[in-house]
Short mmCIF file of C-alpha atoms and ligand atoms in Angstrom, two decimals:
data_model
loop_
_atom_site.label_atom_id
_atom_site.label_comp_id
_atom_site.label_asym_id
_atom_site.label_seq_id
_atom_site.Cartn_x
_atom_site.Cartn_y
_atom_site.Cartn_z
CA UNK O 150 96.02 120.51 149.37
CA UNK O 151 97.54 118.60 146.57
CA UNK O 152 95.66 118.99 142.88
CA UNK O 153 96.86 116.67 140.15
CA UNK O 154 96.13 118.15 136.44
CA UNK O 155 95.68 115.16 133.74
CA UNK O 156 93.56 113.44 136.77
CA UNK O 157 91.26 111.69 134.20
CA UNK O 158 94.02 110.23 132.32
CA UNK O 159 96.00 106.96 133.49
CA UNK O 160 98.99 108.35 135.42
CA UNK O 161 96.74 110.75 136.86
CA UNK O 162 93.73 108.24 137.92
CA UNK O 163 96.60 105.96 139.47
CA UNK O 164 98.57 108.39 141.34
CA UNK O 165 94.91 109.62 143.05
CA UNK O 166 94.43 105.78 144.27
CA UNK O 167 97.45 106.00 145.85
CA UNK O 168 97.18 108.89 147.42
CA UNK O 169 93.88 107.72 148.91
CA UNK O 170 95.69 105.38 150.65
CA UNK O 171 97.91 108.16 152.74
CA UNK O 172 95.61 111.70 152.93
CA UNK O 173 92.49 112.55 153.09
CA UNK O 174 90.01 112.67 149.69
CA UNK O 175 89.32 116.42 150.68
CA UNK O 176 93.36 117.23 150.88
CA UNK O 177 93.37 115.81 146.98
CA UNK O 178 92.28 118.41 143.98
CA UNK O 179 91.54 116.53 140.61
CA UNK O 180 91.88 119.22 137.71
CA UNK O 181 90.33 118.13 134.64
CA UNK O 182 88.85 118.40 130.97
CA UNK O 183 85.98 116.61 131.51
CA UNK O 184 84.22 116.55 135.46
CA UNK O 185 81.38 113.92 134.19
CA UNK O 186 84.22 111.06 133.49
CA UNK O 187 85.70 111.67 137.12
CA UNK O 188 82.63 110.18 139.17
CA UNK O 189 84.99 107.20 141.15
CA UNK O 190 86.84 109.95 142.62
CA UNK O 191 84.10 112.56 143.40
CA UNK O 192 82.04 109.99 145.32
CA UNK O 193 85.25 109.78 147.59
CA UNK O 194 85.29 112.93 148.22
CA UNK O 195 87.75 114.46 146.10
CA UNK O 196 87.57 118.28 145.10
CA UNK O 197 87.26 118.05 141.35
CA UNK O 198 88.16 120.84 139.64
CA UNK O 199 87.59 121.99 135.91
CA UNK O 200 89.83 123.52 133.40
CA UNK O 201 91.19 123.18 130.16
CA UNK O 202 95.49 123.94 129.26
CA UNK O 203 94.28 125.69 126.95
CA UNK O 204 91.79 128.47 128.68
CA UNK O 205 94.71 130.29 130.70
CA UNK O 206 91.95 132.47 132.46
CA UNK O 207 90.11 129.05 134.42
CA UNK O 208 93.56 127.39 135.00
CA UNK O 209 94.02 130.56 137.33
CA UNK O 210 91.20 129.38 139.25
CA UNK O 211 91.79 126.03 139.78
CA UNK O 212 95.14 125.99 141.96
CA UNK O 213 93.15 128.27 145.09
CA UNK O 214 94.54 127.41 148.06
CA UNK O 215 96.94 124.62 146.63
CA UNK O 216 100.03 123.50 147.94
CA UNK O 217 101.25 121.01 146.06
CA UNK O 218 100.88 120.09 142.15
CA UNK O 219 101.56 117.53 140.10
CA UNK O 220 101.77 118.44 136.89
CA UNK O 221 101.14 115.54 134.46
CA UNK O 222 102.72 116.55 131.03
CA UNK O 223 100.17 117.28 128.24
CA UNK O 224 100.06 114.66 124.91
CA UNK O 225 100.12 117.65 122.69
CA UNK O 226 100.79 116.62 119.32
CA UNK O 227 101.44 119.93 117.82
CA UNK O 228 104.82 121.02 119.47
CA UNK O 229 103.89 124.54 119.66
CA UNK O 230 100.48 123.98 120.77
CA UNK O 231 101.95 121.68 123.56
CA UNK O 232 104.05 124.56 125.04
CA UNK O 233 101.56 126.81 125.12
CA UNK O 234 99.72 124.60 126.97
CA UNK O 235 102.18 123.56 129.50
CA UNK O 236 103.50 127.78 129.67
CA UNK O 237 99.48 128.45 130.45
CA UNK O 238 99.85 125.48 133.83
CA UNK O 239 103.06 126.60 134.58
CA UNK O 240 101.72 130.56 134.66
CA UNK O 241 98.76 129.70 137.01
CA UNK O 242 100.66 127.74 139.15
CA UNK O 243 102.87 130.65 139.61
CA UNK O 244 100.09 132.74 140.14
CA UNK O 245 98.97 130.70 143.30
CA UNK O 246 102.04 131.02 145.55
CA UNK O 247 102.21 127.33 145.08
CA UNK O 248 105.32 125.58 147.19
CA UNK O 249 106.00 122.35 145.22
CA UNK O 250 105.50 121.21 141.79
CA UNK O 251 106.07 117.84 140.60
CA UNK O 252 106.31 117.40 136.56
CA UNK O 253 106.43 114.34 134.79
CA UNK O 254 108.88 115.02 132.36
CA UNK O 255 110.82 112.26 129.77
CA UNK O 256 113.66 110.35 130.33
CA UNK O 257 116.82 111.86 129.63
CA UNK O 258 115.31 115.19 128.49
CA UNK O 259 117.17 117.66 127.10
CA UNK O 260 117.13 120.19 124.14
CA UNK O 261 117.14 119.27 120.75
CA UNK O 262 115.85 115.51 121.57
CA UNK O 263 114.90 113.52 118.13
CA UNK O 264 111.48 112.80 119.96
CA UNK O 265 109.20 115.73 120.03
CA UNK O 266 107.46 115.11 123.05
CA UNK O 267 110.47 115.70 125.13
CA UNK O 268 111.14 118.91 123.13
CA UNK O 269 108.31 119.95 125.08
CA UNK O 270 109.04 118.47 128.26
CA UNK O 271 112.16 119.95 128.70
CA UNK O 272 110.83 123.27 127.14
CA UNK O 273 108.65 123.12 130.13
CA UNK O 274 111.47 121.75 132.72
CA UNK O 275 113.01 125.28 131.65
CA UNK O 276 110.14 127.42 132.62
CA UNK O 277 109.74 125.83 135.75
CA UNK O 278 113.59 125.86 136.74
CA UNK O 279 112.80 129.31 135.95
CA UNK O 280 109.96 130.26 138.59
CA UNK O 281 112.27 129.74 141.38
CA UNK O 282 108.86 127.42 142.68
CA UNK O 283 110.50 123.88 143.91
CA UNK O 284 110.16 121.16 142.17
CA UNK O 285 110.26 117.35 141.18
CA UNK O 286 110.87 115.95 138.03
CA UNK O 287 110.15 112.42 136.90
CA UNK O 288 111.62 111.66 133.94
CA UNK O 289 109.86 108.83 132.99
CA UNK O 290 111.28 106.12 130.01
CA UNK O 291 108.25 104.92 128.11
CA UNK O 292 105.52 103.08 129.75
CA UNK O 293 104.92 99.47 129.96
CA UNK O 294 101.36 99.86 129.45
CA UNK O 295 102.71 101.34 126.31
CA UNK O 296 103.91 98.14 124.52
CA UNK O 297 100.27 96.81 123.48
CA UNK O 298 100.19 99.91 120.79
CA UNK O 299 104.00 99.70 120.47
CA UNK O 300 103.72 95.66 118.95
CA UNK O 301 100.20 96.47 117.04
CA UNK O 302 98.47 93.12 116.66
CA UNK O 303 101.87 90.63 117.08
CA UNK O 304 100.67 88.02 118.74
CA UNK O 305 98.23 87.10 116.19
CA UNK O 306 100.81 88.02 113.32
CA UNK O 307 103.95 86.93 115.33
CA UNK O 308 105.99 89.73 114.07
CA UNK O 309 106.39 93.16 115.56
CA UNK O 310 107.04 96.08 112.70
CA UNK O 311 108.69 98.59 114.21
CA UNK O 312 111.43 101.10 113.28
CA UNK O 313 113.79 101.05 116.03
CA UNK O 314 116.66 99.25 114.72
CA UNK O 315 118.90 98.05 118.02
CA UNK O 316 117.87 101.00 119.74
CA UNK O 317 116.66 100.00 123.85
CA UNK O 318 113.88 101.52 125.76
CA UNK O 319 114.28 100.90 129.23
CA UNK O 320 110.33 100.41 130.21
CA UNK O 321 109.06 101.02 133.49
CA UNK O 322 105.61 100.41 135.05
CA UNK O 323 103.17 103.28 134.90
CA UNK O 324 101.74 102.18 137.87
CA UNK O 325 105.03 101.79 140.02
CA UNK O 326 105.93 105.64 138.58
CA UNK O 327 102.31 106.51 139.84
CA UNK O 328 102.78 104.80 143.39
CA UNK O 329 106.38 106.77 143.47
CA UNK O 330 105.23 109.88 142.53
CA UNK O 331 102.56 109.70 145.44
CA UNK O 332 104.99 109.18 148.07
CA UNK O 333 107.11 112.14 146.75
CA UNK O 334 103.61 114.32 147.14
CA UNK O 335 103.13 113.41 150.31
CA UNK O 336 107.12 113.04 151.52
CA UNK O 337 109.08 115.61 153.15
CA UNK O 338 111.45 116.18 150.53
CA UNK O 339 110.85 119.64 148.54
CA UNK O 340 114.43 120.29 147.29
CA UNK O 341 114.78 120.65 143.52
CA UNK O 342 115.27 117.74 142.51
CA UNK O 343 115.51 115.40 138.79
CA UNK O 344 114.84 111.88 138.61
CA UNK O 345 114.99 109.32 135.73
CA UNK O 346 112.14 107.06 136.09
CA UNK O 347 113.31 103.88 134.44
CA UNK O 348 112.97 100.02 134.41
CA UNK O 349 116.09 98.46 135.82
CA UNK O 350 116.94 96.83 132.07
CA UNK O 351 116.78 98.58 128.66
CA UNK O 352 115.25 96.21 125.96
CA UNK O 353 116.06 96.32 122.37
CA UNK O 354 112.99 95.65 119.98
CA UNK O 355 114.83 91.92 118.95
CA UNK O 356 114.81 91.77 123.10
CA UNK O 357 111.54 92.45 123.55
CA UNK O 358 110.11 90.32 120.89
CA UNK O 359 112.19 87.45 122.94
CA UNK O 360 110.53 88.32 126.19
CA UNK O 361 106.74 88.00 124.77
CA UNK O 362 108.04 84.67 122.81
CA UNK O 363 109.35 83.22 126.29
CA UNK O 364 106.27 84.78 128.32
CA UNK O 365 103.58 83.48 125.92
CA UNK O 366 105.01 80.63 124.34
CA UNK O 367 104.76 81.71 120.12
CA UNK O 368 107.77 82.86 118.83
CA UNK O 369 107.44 86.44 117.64
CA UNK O 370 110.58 88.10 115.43
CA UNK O 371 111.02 91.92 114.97
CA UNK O 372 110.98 93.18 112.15
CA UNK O 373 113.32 96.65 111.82
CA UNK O 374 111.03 98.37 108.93
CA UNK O 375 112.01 101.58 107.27
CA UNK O 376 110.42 104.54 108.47
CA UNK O 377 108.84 105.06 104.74
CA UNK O 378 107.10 101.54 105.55
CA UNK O 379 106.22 102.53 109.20
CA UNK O 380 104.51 105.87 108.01
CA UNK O 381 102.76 104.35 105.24
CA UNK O 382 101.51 101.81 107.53
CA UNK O 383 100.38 104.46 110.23
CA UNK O 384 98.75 106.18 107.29
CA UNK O 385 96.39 103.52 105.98
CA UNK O 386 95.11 103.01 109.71
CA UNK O 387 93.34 106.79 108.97
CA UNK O 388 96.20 108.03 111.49
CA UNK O 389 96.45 112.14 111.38
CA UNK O 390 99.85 113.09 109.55
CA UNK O 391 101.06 115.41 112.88
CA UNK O 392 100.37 112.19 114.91
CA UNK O 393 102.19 109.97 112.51
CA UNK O 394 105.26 112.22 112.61
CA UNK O 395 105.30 112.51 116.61
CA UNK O 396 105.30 108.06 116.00
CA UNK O 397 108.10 108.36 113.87
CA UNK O 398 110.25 111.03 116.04
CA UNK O 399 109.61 108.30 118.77
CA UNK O 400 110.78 105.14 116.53
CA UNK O 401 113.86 107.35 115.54
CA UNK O 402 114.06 108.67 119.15
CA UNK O 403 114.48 104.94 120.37
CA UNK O 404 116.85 104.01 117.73
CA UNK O 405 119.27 106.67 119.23
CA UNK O 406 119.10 105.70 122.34
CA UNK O 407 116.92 108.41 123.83
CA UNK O 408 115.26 105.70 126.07
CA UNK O 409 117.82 103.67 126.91
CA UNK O 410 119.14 105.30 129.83
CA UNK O 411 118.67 102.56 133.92
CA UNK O 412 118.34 104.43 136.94
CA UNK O 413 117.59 102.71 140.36
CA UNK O 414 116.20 105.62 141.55
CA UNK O 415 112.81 104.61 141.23
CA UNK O 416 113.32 101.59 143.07
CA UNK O 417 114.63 103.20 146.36
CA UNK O 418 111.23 106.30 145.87
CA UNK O 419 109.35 102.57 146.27
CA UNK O 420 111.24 101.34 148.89
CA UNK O 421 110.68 97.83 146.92
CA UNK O 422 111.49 96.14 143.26
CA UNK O 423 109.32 97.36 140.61
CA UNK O 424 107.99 95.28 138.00
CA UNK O 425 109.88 93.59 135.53
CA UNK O 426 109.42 93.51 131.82
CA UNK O 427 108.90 89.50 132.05
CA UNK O 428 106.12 90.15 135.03
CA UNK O 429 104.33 92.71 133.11
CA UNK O 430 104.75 90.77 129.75
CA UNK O 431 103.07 87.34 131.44
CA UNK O 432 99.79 89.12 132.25
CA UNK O 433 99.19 91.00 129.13
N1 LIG E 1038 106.37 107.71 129.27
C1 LIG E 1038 105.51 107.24 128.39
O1 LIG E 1038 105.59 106.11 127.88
C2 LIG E 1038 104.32 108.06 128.01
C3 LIG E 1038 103.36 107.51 127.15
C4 LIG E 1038 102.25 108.28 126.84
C5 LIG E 1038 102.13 109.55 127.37
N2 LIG E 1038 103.09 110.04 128.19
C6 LIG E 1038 103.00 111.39 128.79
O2 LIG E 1038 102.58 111.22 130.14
C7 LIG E 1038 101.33 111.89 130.34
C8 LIG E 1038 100.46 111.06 131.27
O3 LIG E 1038 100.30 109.77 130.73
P1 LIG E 1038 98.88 109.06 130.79
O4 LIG E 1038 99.12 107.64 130.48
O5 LIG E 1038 98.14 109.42 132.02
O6 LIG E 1038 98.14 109.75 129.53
P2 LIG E 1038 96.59 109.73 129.25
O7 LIG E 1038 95.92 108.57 129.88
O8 LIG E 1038 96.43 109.93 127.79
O9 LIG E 1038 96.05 111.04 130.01
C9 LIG E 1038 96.31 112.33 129.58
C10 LIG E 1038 95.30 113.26 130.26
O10 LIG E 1038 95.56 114.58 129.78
C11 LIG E 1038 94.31 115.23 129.63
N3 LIG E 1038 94.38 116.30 128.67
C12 LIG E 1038 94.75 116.22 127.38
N4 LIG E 1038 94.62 117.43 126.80
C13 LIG E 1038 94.15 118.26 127.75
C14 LIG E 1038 93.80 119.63 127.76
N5 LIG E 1038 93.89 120.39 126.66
N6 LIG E 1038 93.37 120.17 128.92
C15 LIG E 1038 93.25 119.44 130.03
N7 LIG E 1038 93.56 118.12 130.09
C16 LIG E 1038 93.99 117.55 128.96
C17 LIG E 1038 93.37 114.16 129.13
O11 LIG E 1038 92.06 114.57 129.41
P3 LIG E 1038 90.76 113.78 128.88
O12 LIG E 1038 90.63 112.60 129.80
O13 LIG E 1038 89.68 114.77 129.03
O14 LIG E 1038 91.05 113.41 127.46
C18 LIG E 1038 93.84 112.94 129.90
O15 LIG E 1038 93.10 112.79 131.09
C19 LIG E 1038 100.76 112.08 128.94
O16 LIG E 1038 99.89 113.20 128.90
C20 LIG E 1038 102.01 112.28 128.11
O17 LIG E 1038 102.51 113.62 128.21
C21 LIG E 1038 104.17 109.33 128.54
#
């Protein structure tokens, strides 16, 4: 059996329609917060399973008799909060004499990163290097499905205020990564192994604004505002301050390059192109 935690969320909801298409709905476990917003799965004939990252005690429960996991990364805002989280999955999976996990980790991660989240995400590489289980990582660059919230409302103000001075991301489709990370679930290959999940360009903000501009015919500029101006900005939406500051560790993040790394290796997981920022960008 193969249980996916985070199956209500995006990544989570896509990778399951995949693997419909490859093994049966009673192979496929989807762990979640919430059973009641799962019902296009459950009618299938998926096991769904509940549990929260937070209660330790009922994440035990949930990987019976599992196989495989894929471990979707929590959002965690609060850093320490976030590892405990991800240290209470990665326990129970332990626990459960589990044989593969698949994490999706962040691009390029490593200690000390200027963007929180992947302080976390490596944290919890560590601790699964550490259980001796094998495992997958996808380190994905930042979602295209991302940009809408990245550019705010641009294409009715034409300008896109964000803090990332030339830094690149290198965005990649979070439904190709979803369709990848299926195959690897259901593939033969169970050797440790670390992938960078990218788009096969890196885009500078000044880029980007020239691919919307081209793909929707307005011109839109970027405009490189301080952080100050970004946070005060965040702050008048009603934004918490712990979410502003993981925003801000991401706009600094990008400006040094933490996203900027292209790897083909998602490419040949697909055994096809993915989608490119232009595709993407026309049907927004
Ligand atoms: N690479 C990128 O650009 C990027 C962007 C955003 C996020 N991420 C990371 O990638 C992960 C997957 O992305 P996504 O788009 O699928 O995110 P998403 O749609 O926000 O889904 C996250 C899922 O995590 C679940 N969750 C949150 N806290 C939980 C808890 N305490 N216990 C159990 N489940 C919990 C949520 O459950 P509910 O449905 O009950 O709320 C949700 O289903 C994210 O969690 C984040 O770590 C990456």
């Amino acid at each position: 059996m193969i249980a996916i935690t985070g199956a209500n969320g995006n990544l989570g909801k896509a990778t399951i329609r995949f693997l419909l298409q490859k093994v049966a709905p009673t192979d496929i476990v989807a762990i979640v917060r919430n059973p009641e917003k799962i019902n296009e799965f459950k009618e299938k004939g998926v096991t769904v399973r509940q549990a929260d990252y937070n209660d330790y005690n009922t994440l035990k429960q949930v990987f019976k008799g599992v196989e495989t996991v894929l471990q979707i990364s929590t959002i965690g805002v609060d850093i320490e909060t976030a590892k405990q989280q991800e240290r209470n999955v990665v326990n129970a999976i332990v626990e459960n004499n589990v044989k593969h996990i698949v994490y999706t980790s962040m691009v390029q991660a490593r200690p000390n990163t200027v963007f929180q989240g992947t302080q976390t995400q490596y944290y919890t590489e560590e601790l699964i290097r550490k259980s001796n289980i094998p495992y997958t990582f996808f380190r994905n660059s930042m979602y295209m499905e991302a940009i809408p919230e990245l550019i705010g409302n641009a294409l009715q103000t034409n300008e896109i205020r964000y803090p990332s001075g030339s830094g690149k991301v290198s965005f990649v489709s979070r439904v190709d990564i979803a369709e990848a990370i299926a195959n690897v679930l259901t593939g033969n290959t169970h050797g440790n192994q670390t992938h960078e999940i990218t788009g096969n360009t890196a885009y500078s903000f000044d880029e980007l604004a020239r691919v919307i501009s081209t793909e929707k015919s307005i011109i839109i500029n970027h405009a490189d505002i301080s952080d100050e101006v970004f946070r005060e900005e965040l702050i008048s939406y009603q934004m918490p301050v712990e979410v502003v500051d993981l925003l801000v560790s991401m706009a600094n993040g990008i400006k040094v390059g933490e996203f900027s790394h292209v790897d083909s290796t998602l490419e040949k997981l697909l055994g096809r192109k993915s989608l490119d920022l232009n595709e993407y960008v026309k049907e927004l």
